[in-house]
């Protein structure tokens, strides 16, 4: 039996991903830095030339006035688990000094571009944000274990006993492994795809082949008639939506039809899966 295959390919190990993520941080934290700079400048102007009433209002807003007030910021400063910032939810954690440096570089860069041309600033932000998104999307950790018949990713562990087939597609240094499952209850039973470095793709597919050979006879189950009947009955919401659309007219009728139609489609999907 093939051994378990694990991999780590992310912005902590690959320089090209690291620079993409840094570009994304420069865009995002550059905007944050600009907002903070404008806020600080506004505070200085208020306290230097504003009236007493305006100063008191600013103090009140700083205490309880919204997401940038001390009421919200203090838990973030005192509890690390509440500091959910972009690019911080995955491993490896990006050091705080790199985020600060990204803001220091990105803020003045975007501000200078904004002075030159708003379209230039928008283009720089979009390019940096997209670069960071690509860097995060191409970062992958995972493991496929033939012995337990599972695959684990950044987010969860999957039972692959329902997998019936897979195919692969190489995109540069990465291989997208698309998994499929058939039969009732297959939706959500397996991950839609796994992102695997090309260097371990052969080992990963060998592990998947072993899992397929082991679980081929147990890959399906009988549907639940009661679930199908109840969910199919609720699909009558499609009729309710059609009646609402014809009787109420636009825009209320369209809104009612959209809501009831959405839930009807959900129930139809449940009926299909059984």
PDB file of C-alpha atoms in Angstrom:
ATOM      1  CA  UNK A   1       0.000   0.000   0.000  1.00  0.00           C
ATOM      2  CA  UNK A   2       1.379   3.473  -0.888  1.00  0.00           C
ATOM      3  CA  UNK A   3       2.404   5.575   2.072  1.00  0.00           C
ATOM      4  CA  UNK A   4       0.559   8.741   3.074  1.00  0.00           C
ATOM      5  CA  UNK A   5       1.441  11.686   0.846  1.00  0.00           C
ATOM      6  CA  UNK A   6       1.726  15.142   2.355  1.00  0.00           C
ATOM      7  CA  UNK A   7       2.746  18.463   0.863  1.00  0.00           C
ATOM      8  CA  UNK A   8       3.257  22.104   1.680  1.00  0.00           C
ATOM      9  CA  UNK A   9       3.502  24.676  -1.068  1.00  0.00           C
ATOM     10  CA  UNK A  10       2.868  28.206   0.101  1.00  0.00           C
ATOM     11  CA  UNK A  11       4.196  31.739   0.488  1.00  0.00           C
ATOM     12  CA  UNK A  12       6.374  30.518   3.331  1.00  0.00           C
ATOM     13  CA  UNK A  13       8.321  28.130   1.092  1.00  0.00           C
ATOM     14  CA  UNK A  14       8.054  29.550  -2.443  1.00  0.00           C
ATOM     15  CA  UNK A  15       9.636  32.959  -3.202  1.00  0.00           C
ATOM     16  CA  UNK A  16       7.309  33.726  -6.131  1.00  0.00           C
ATOM     17  CA  UNK A  17       4.244  33.225  -3.937  1.00  0.00           C
ATOM     18  CA  UNK A  18       5.821  35.287  -1.176  1.00  0.00           C
ATOM     19  CA  UNK A  19       6.254  38.285  -3.461  1.00  0.00           C
ATOM     20  CA  UNK A  20       2.707  37.991  -4.780  1.00  0.00           C
ATOM     21  CA  UNK A  21       1.340  37.999  -1.256  1.00  0.00           C
ATOM     22  CA  UNK A  22       3.547  40.953  -0.328  1.00  0.00           C
ATOM     23  CA  UNK A  23       2.102  42.882  -3.281  1.00  0.00           C
ATOM     24  CA  UNK A  24      -1.391  42.085  -2.031  1.00  0.00           C
ATOM     25  CA  UNK A  25      -0.517  43.193   1.476  1.00  0.00           C
ATOM     26  CA  UNK A  26       0.943  46.441   0.122  1.00  0.00           C
ATOM     27  CA  UNK A  27      -2.379  47.175  -1.592  1.00  0.00           C
ATOM     28  CA  UNK A  28      -4.655  46.228   1.320  1.00  0.00           C
ATOM     29  CA  UNK A  29      -2.585  47.577   4.183  1.00  0.00           C
ATOM     30  CA  UNK A  30      -1.683  50.617   2.091  1.00  0.00           C
ATOM     31  CA  UNK A  31      -5.368  51.532   2.044  1.00  0.00           C
ATOM     32  CA  UNK A  32      -5.550  50.919   5.797  1.00  0.00           C
ATOM     33  CA  UNK A  33      -2.526  53.149   6.294  1.00  0.00           C
ATOM     34  CA  UNK A  34      -4.138  55.885   4.194  1.00  0.00           C
ATOM     35  CA  UNK A  35      -7.353  55.735   6.212  1.00  0.00           C
ATOM     36  CA  UNK A  36      -5.417  55.907   9.477  1.00  0.00           C
ATOM     37  CA  UNK A  37      -3.344  58.829   8.190  1.00  0.00           C
ATOM     38  CA  UNK A  38      -6.452  60.767   7.138  1.00  0.00           C
ATOM     39  CA  UNK A  39      -8.079  60.029  10.481  1.00  0.00           C
ATOM     40  CA  UNK A  40      -5.023  61.236  12.384  1.00  0.00           C
ATOM     41  CA  UNK A  41      -4.872  64.394  10.275  1.00  0.00           C
ATOM     42  CA  UNK A  42      -8.555  65.031  10.916  1.00  0.00           C
ATOM     43  CA  UNK A  43      -8.048  64.659  14.648  1.00  0.00           C
ATOM     44  CA  UNK A  44      -5.171  67.123  14.611  1.00  0.00           C
ATOM     45  CA  UNK A  45      -7.232  69.694  12.701  1.00  0.00           C
ATOM     46  CA  UNK A  46     -10.195  69.279  15.031  1.00  0.00           C
ATOM     47  CA  UNK A  47      -8.172  69.666  18.208  1.00  0.00           C
ATOM     48  CA  UNK A  48      -6.142  72.557  16.826  1.00  0.00           C
ATOM     49  CA  UNK A  49      -8.862  74.648  15.230  1.00  0.00           C
ATOM     50  CA  UNK A  50     -12.183  73.064  16.213  1.00  0.00           C
ATOM     51  CA  UNK A  51     -14.697  74.191  18.796  1.00  0.00           C
ATOM     52  CA  UNK A  52     -15.038  72.641  22.241  1.00  0.00           C
ATOM     53  CA  UNK A  53     -18.265  70.911  21.202  1.00  0.00           C
ATOM     54  CA  UNK A  54     -16.534  69.360  18.194  1.00  0.00           C
ATOM     55  CA  UNK A  55     -13.674  68.129  20.344  1.00  0.00           C
ATOM     56  CA  UNK A  56     -16.089  66.492  22.799  1.00  0.00           C
ATOM     57  CA  UNK A  57     -17.935  64.842  19.906  1.00  0.00           C
ATOM     58  CA  UNK A  58     -14.676  63.446  18.530  1.00  0.00           C
ATOM     59  CA  UNK A  59     -13.758  62.057  21.956  1.00  0.00           C
ATOM     60  CA  UNK A  60     -17.189  60.436  22.262  1.00  0.00           C
ATOM     61  CA  UNK A  61     -16.928  58.873  18.796  1.00  0.00           C
ATOM     62  CA  UNK A  62     -13.406  57.654  19.548  1.00  0.00           C
ATOM     63  CA  UNK A  63     -14.743  55.821  22.599  1.00  0.00           C
ATOM     64  CA  UNK A  64     -17.999  54.275  21.358  1.00  0.00           C
ATOM     65  CA  UNK A  65     -18.530  55.498  17.819  1.00  0.00           C
ATOM     66  CA  UNK A  66     -17.977  52.515  15.560  1.00  0.00           C
ATOM     67  CA  UNK A  67     -15.525  49.885  14.341  1.00  0.00           C
ATOM     68  CA  UNK A  68     -12.529  52.218  14.731  1.00  0.00           C
ATOM     69  CA  UNK A  69     -13.436  53.241  18.294  1.00  0.00           C
ATOM     70  CA  UNK A  70     -11.668  52.019  21.400  1.00  0.00           C
ATOM     71  CA  UNK A  71     -14.680  49.879  22.284  1.00  0.00           C
ATOM     72  CA  UNK A  72     -13.874  47.705  19.250  1.00  0.00           C
ATOM     73  CA  UNK A  73     -10.119  48.119  19.077  1.00  0.00           C
ATOM     74  CA  UNK A  74      -9.280  47.237  22.688  1.00  0.00           C
ATOM     75  CA  UNK A  75     -10.342  43.561  22.386  1.00  0.00           C
ATOM     76  CA  UNK A  76      -8.221  43.305  19.225  1.00  0.00           C
ATOM     77  CA  UNK A  77      -5.233  44.763  21.050  1.00  0.00           C
ATOM     78  CA  UNK A  78      -5.646  42.548  24.122  1.00  0.00           C
ATOM     79  CA  UNK A  79      -6.824  39.270  22.547  1.00  0.00           C
ATOM     80  CA  UNK A  80      -4.751  37.831  19.702  1.00  0.00           C
ATOM     81  CA  UNK A  81      -7.563  35.490  18.612  1.00  0.00           C
ATOM     82  CA  UNK A  82      -9.666  38.515  17.588  1.00  0.00           C
ATOM     83  CA  UNK A  83      -7.046  40.021  15.295  1.00  0.00           C
ATOM     84  CA  UNK A  84      -8.416  38.547  12.058  1.00  0.00           C
ATOM     85  CA  UNK A  85      -6.641  40.557   9.380  1.00  0.00           C
ATOM     86  CA  UNK A  86      -6.202  39.734   5.682  1.00  0.00           C
ATOM     87  CA  UNK A  87      -3.579  37.062   4.953  1.00  0.00           C
ATOM     88  CA  UNK A  88      -3.501  36.079   8.642  1.00  0.00           C
ATOM     89  CA  UNK A  89      -5.929  33.134   8.654  1.00  0.00           C
ATOM     90  CA  UNK A  90      -3.577  30.609   7.087  1.00  0.00           C
ATOM     91  CA  UNK A  91      -0.284  29.044   7.941  1.00  0.00           C
ATOM     92  CA  UNK A  92       2.426  30.150   7.908  1.00  0.00           C
ATOM     93  CA  UNK A  93       1.477  33.321   9.732  1.00  0.00           C
ATOM     94  CA  UNK A  94       2.925  36.418   8.107  1.00  0.00           C
ATOM     95  CA  UNK A  95       5.025  38.373  10.648  1.00  0.00           C
ATOM     96  CA  UNK A  96       3.588  41.640  11.892  1.00  0.00           C
ATOM     97  CA  UNK A  97       6.670  43.552  10.780  1.00  0.00           C
ATOM     98  CA  UNK A  98       5.998  42.523   7.179  1.00  0.00           C
ATOM     99  CA  UNK A  99       2.420  43.813   7.406  1.00  0.00           C
ATOM    100  CA  UNK A 100       3.656  47.104   8.833  1.00  0.00           C
ATOM    101  CA  UNK A 101       6.302  47.370   6.119  1.00  0.00           C
ATOM    102  CA  UNK A 102       3.673  46.634   3.476  1.00  0.00           C
ATOM    103  CA  UNK A 103       1.497  49.443   4.801  1.00  0.00           C
ATOM    104  CA  UNK A 104       4.434  51.839   4.952  1.00  0.00           C
ATOM    105  CA  UNK A 105       5.306  51.081   1.322  1.00  0.00           C
ATOM    106  CA  UNK A 106       1.794  50.700  -0.051  1.00  0.00           C
ATOM    107  CA  UNK A 107       0.245  53.753   1.593  1.00  0.00           C
ATOM    108  CA  UNK A 108       2.549  56.432   0.129  1.00  0.00           C
ATOM    109  CA  UNK A 109       2.649  54.591  -3.215  1.00  0.00           C
ATOM    110  CA  UNK A 110      -1.132  54.611  -3.549  1.00  0.00           C
ATOM    111  CA  UNK A 111      -1.343  58.190  -2.284  1.00  0.00           C
ATOM    112  CA  UNK A 112       1.206  59.358  -4.879  1.00  0.00           C
ATOM    113  CA  UNK A 113      -0.642  57.486  -7.620  1.00  0.00           C
ATOM    114  CA  UNK A 114      -3.911  59.053  -6.480  1.00  0.00           C
ATOM    115  CA  UNK A 115      -2.416  62.529  -6.802  1.00  0.00           C
ATOM    116  CA  UNK A 116      -1.198  61.738 -10.319  1.00  0.00           C
ATOM    117  CA  UNK A 117      -4.351  60.005 -11.573  1.00  0.00           C
ATOM    118  CA  UNK A 118      -7.222  58.232  -9.832  1.00  0.00           C
ATOM    119  CA  UNK A 119      -7.200  55.517 -12.491  1.00  0.00           C
ATOM    120  CA  UNK A 120      -3.533  54.841 -11.801  1.00  0.00           C
ATOM    121  CA  UNK A 121      -4.238  54.421  -8.097  1.00  0.00           C
ATOM    122  CA  UNK A 122      -7.183  52.128  -8.811  1.00  0.00           C
ATOM    123  CA  UNK A 123      -5.109  50.071 -11.219  1.00  0.00           C
ATOM    124  CA  UNK A 124      -2.268  49.687  -8.729  1.00  0.00           C
ATOM    125  CA  UNK A 125      -4.641  48.625  -5.985  1.00  0.00           C
ATOM    126  CA  UNK A 126      -6.423  46.132  -8.259  1.00  0.00           C
ATOM    127  CA  UNK A 127      -3.120  44.685  -9.493  1.00  0.00           C
ATOM    128  CA  UNK A 128      -1.747  44.305  -5.978  1.00  0.00           C
ATOM    129  CA  UNK A 129      -4.957  42.828  -4.608  1.00  0.00           C
ATOM    130  CA  UNK A 130      -5.204  40.303  -7.458  1.00  0.00           C
ATOM    131  CA  UNK A 131      -1.547  39.361  -7.005  1.00  0.00           C
ATOM    132  CA  UNK A 132      -2.155  38.675  -3.324  1.00  0.00           C
ATOM    133  CA  UNK A 133      -5.283  36.672  -4.088  1.00  0.00           C
ATOM    134  CA  UNK A 134      -3.323  34.513  -6.540  1.00  0.00           C
ATOM    135  CA  UNK A 135      -0.581  34.007  -3.971  1.00  0.00           C
ATOM    136  CA  UNK A 136      -3.074  32.856  -1.339  1.00  0.00           C
ATOM    137  CA  UNK A 137      -5.057  30.690  -3.781  1.00  0.00           C
ATOM    138  CA  UNK A 138      -1.915  28.896  -4.970  1.00  0.00           C
ATOM    139  CA  UNK A 139      -0.767  28.173  -1.425  1.00  0.00           C
ATOM    140  CA  UNK A 140      -1.725  24.657  -0.443  1.00  0.00           C
ATOM    141  CA  UNK A 141      -1.135  22.254   2.437  1.00  0.00           C
ATOM    142  CA  UNK A 142      -2.559  18.771   2.532  1.00  0.00           C
ATOM    143  CA  UNK A 143      -2.234  15.054   2.962  1.00  0.00           C
ATOM    144  CA  UNK A 144      -3.765  11.956   1.372  1.00  0.00           C
ATOM    145  CA  UNK A 145      -3.686   8.854   3.549  1.00  0.00           C
ATOM    146  CA  UNK A 146      -4.604   5.564   1.793  1.00  0.00           C
ATOM    147  CA  UNK A 147      -4.706   3.644   5.066  1.00  0.00           C
ATOM    148  CA  UNK A 148      -7.481   5.781   6.575  1.00  0.00           C
ATOM    149  CA  UNK A 149      -8.977   6.711   3.199  1.00  0.00           C
ATOM    150  CA  UNK A 150      -8.930  10.424   3.997  1.00  0.00           C
ATOM    151  CA  UNK A 151      -7.577  13.668   2.636  1.00  0.00           C
ATOM    152  CA  UNK A 152      -6.892  16.719   4.739  1.00  0.00           C
ATOM    153  CA  UNK A 153      -6.471  20.312   3.618  1.00  0.00           C
ATOM    154  CA  UNK A 154      -6.048  23.694   5.275  1.00  0.00           C
ATOM    155  CA  UNK A 155      -9.689  23.672   6.306  1.00  0.00           C
ATOM    156  CA  UNK A 156     -10.895  20.156   7.096  1.00  0.00           C
ATOM    157  CA  UNK A 157     -10.431  16.429   6.785  1.00  0.00           C
ATOM    158  CA  UNK A 158     -12.423  14.569   4.124  1.00  0.00           C
ATOM    159  CA  UNK A 159     -13.507  10.950   3.962  1.00  0.00           C
ATOM    160  CA  UNK A 160     -12.732   9.745   0.426  1.00  0.00           C
ATOM    161  CA  UNK A 161     -14.758   6.530   0.621  1.00  0.00           C
ATOM    162  CA  UNK A 162     -17.378   8.111  -1.685  1.00  0.00           C
ATOM    163  CA  UNK A 163     -14.906   9.020  -4.437  1.00  0.00           C
ATOM    164  CA  UNK A 164     -15.657   7.210  -7.677  1.00  0.00           C
ATOM    165  CA  UNK A 165     -13.243   8.885 -10.077  1.00  0.00           C
ATOM    166  CA  UNK A 166     -10.780  11.723 -10.500  1.00  0.00           C
ATOM    167  CA  UNK A 167      -8.905  13.570 -13.206  1.00  0.00           C
ATOM    168  CA  UNK A 168      -5.873  15.820 -13.173  1.00  0.00           C
ATOM    169  CA  UNK A 169      -4.867  19.017 -14.902  1.00  0.00           C
ATOM    170  CA  UNK A 170      -1.450  20.590 -14.598  1.00  0.00           C
ATOM    171  CA  UNK A 171      -1.222  24.379 -14.324  1.00  0.00           C
ATOM    172  CA  UNK A 172       2.411  25.456 -14.108  1.00  0.00           C
ATOM    173  CA  UNK A 173       4.026  24.035 -10.963  1.00  0.00           C
ATOM    174  CA  UNK A 174       0.677  22.837  -9.578  1.00  0.00           C
ATOM    175  CA  UNK A 175      -1.720  20.015 -10.443  1.00  0.00           C
ATOM    176  CA  UNK A 176      -5.463  20.347  -9.909  1.00  0.00           C
ATOM    177  CA  UNK A 177      -6.954  16.977  -8.941  1.00  0.00           C
ATOM    178  CA  UNK A 178     -10.726  17.014  -9.545  1.00  0.00           C
ATOM    179  CA  UNK A 179     -12.626  14.443  -7.513  1.00  0.00           C
ATOM    180  CA  UNK A 180     -16.116  13.145  -8.245  1.00  0.00           C
ATOM    181  CA  UNK A 181     -18.648  11.049  -6.354  1.00  0.00           C
ATOM    182  CA  UNK A 182     -21.842   9.513  -7.636  1.00  0.00           C
ATOM    183  CA  UNK A 183     -25.116   8.418  -6.127  1.00  0.00           C
ATOM    184  CA  UNK A 184     -27.464   9.953  -3.558  1.00  0.00           C
ATOM    185  CA  UNK A 185     -25.816  12.125  -0.958  1.00  0.00           C
ATOM    186  CA  UNK A 186     -22.698  12.671  -3.038  1.00  0.00           C
ATOM    187  CA  UNK A 187     -22.959  16.470  -2.995  1.00  0.00           C
ATOM    188  CA  UNK A 188     -20.404  17.765  -0.506  1.00  0.00           C
ATOM    189  CA  UNK A 189     -19.268  14.243   0.345  1.00  0.00           C
ATOM    190  CA  UNK A 190     -15.828  14.835  -1.160  1.00  0.00           C
ATOM    191  CA  UNK A 191     -13.863  17.972  -1.985  1.00  0.00           C
ATOM    192  CA  UNK A 192     -14.428  19.261  -5.496  1.00  0.00           C
ATOM    193  CA  UNK A 193     -10.691  19.467  -6.064  1.00  0.00           C
ATOM    194  CA  UNK A 194      -7.313  19.256  -4.412  1.00  0.00           C
ATOM    195  CA  UNK A 195      -4.353  21.449  -5.316  1.00  0.00           C
ATOM    196  CA  UNK A 196      -1.155  19.421  -5.328  1.00  0.00           C
ATOM    197  CA  UNK A 197       2.426  20.434  -6.231  1.00  0.00           C
ATOM    198  CA  UNK A 198       3.588  18.772  -9.427  1.00  0.00           C
ATOM    199  CA  UNK A 199       6.525  17.233  -7.551  1.00  0.00           C
ATOM    200  CA  UNK A 200       4.203  14.993  -5.503  1.00  0.00           C
ATOM    201  CA  UNK A 201       1.361  14.615  -8.023  1.00  0.00           C
ATOM    202  CA  UNK A 202       2.340  11.047  -9.009  1.00  0.00           C
ATOM    203  CA  UNK A 203       2.453   9.924  -5.382  1.00  0.00           C
ATOM    204  CA  UNK A 204      -0.873  11.659  -4.675  1.00  0.00           C
ATOM    205  CA  UNK A 205      -2.618   9.955  -7.597  1.00  0.00           C
ATOM    206  CA  UNK A 206      -1.151   6.594  -6.578  1.00  0.00           C
ATOM    207  CA  UNK A 207      -2.617   7.106  -3.113  1.00  0.00           C
ATOM    208  CA  UNK A 208      -5.984   8.001  -4.650  1.00  0.00           C
ATOM    209  CA  UNK A 209      -5.875   4.888  -6.844  1.00  0.00           C
ATOM    210  CA  UNK A 210      -5.318   2.768  -3.747  1.00  0.00           C
ATOM    211  CA  UNK A 211      -8.301   4.406  -2.027  1.00  0.00           C
ATOM    212  CA  UNK A 212     -10.490   3.835  -5.099  1.00  0.00           C
ATOM    213  CA  UNK A 213      -9.518   0.167  -5.239  1.00  0.00           C
ATOM    214  CA  UNK A 214     -10.262  -0.277  -1.544  1.00  0.00           C
ATOM    215  CA  UNK A 215     -13.620   1.524  -1.402  1.00  0.00           C
ATOM    216  CA  UNK A 216     -15.061   0.822  -4.861  1.00  0.00           C
ATOM    217  CA  UNK A 217     -17.721  -1.526  -3.529  1.00  0.00           C
ATOM    218  CA  UNK A 218     -18.830   0.893  -0.776  1.00  0.00           C
ATOM    219  CA  UNK A 219     -19.027   4.071  -2.828  1.00  0.00           C
ATOM    220  CA  UNK A 220     -22.815   4.415  -2.917  1.00  0.00           C
ATOM    221  CA  UNK A 221     -25.833   4.213  -0.642  1.00  0.00           C
ATOM    222  CA  UNK A 222     -29.573   3.955  -1.073  1.00  0.00           C
ATOM    223  CA  UNK A 223     -31.553   7.221  -1.073  1.00  0.00           C
ATOM    224  CA  UNK A 224     -33.838   8.084   1.831  1.00  0.00           C
ATOM    225  CA  UNK A 225     -37.430   8.094   0.500  1.00  0.00           C
ATOM    226  CA  UNK A 226     -38.731  10.236   3.363  1.00  0.00           C
ATOM    227  CA  UNK A 227     -36.124  12.934   2.792  1.00  0.00           C
ATOM    228  CA  UNK A 228     -36.855  12.955  -0.914  1.00  0.00           C
ATOM    229  CA  UNK A 229     -40.616  13.166  -0.389  1.00  0.00           C
ATOM    230  CA  UNK A 230     -40.483  16.005   2.134  1.00  0.00           C
ATOM    231  CA  UNK A 231     -37.920  18.037   0.190  1.00  0.00           C
ATOM    232  CA  UNK A 232     -39.792  17.465  -3.064  1.00  0.00           C
ATOM    233  CA  UNK A 233     -42.996  18.636  -1.417  1.00  0.00           C
ATOM    234  CA  UNK A 234     -41.380  21.889  -0.372  1.00  0.00           C
ATOM    235  CA  UNK A 235     -40.449  22.493  -4.000  1.00  0.00           C
ATOM    236  CA  UNK A 236     -44.041  23.725  -4.368  1.00  0.00           C
ATOM    237  CA  UNK A 237     -42.461  27.075  -3.479  1.00  0.00           C
ATOM    238  CA  UNK A 238     -41.730  27.364  -7.197  1.00  0.00           C
ATOM    239  CA  UNK A 239     -45.469  27.578  -7.762  1.00  0.00           C
ATOM    240  CA  UNK A 240     -45.827  30.076  -4.915  1.00  0.00           C
ATOM    241  CA  UNK A 241     -43.171  32.243  -6.528  1.00  0.00           C
ATOM    242  CA  UNK A 242     -44.851  32.106  -9.914  1.00  0.00           C
ATOM    243  CA  UNK A 243     -48.191  33.116  -8.381  1.00  0.00           C
ATOM    244  CA  UNK A 244     -46.547  35.956  -6.468  1.00  0.00           C
ATOM    245  CA  UNK A 245     -44.905  37.216  -9.638  1.00  0.00           C
ATOM    246  CA  UNK A 246     -48.178  37.266 -11.584  1.00  0.00           C
ATOM    247  CA  UNK A 247     -50.349  38.657  -8.785  1.00  0.00           C
ATOM    248  CA  UNK A 248     -48.102  41.184  -7.104  1.00  0.00           C
ATOM    249  CA  UNK A 249     -46.223  42.510 -10.095  1.00  0.00           C
ATOM    250  CA  UNK A 250     -42.830  44.202 -10.087  1.00  0.00           C
ATOM    251  CA  UNK A 251     -40.750  44.797  -8.007  1.00  0.00           C
ATOM    252  CA  UNK A 252     -42.419  43.087  -5.013  1.00  0.00           C
ATOM    253  CA  UNK A 253     -43.476  40.126  -7.115  1.00  0.00           C
ATOM    254  CA  UNK A 254     -39.972  39.657  -8.496  1.00  0.00           C
ATOM    255  CA  UNK A 255     -38.540  39.802  -4.975  1.00  0.00           C
ATOM    256  CA  UNK A 256     -41.028  37.209  -3.672  1.00  0.00           C
ATOM    257  CA  UNK A 257     -40.416  34.982  -6.701  1.00  0.00           C
ATOM    258  CA  UNK A 258     -36.651  35.201  -6.229  1.00  0.00           C
ATOM    259  CA  UNK A 259     -36.818  34.283  -2.523  1.00  0.00           C
ATOM    260  CA  UNK A 260     -39.265  31.416  -2.909  1.00  0.00           C
ATOM    261  CA  UNK A 261     -37.502  30.179  -6.040  1.00  0.00           C
ATOM    262  CA  UNK A 262     -34.177  30.085  -4.215  1.00  0.00           C
ATOM    263  CA  UNK A 263     -35.564  27.967  -1.394  1.00  0.00           C
ATOM    264  CA  UNK A 264     -37.391  25.729  -3.870  1.00  0.00           C
ATOM    265  CA  UNK A 265     -34.134  25.029  -5.694  1.00  0.00           C
ATOM    266  CA  UNK A 266     -32.453  24.209  -2.390  1.00  0.00           C
ATOM    267  CA  UNK A 267     -35.188  21.714  -1.543  1.00  0.00           C
ATOM    268  CA  UNK A 268     -34.982  20.190  -5.007  1.00  0.00           C
ATOM    269  CA  UNK A 269     -31.248  19.702  -4.514  1.00  0.00           C
ATOM    270  CA  UNK A 270     -31.936  18.003  -1.169  1.00  0.00           C
ATOM    271  CA  UNK A 271     -34.549  15.769  -2.823  1.00  0.00           C
ATOM    272  CA  UNK A 272     -32.055  14.817  -5.530  1.00  0.00           C
ATOM    273  CA  UNK A 273     -29.385  13.888  -2.982  1.00  0.00           C
ATOM    274  CA  UNK A 274     -31.817  11.999  -0.755  1.00  0.00           C
TER     275      UNK A 274
END
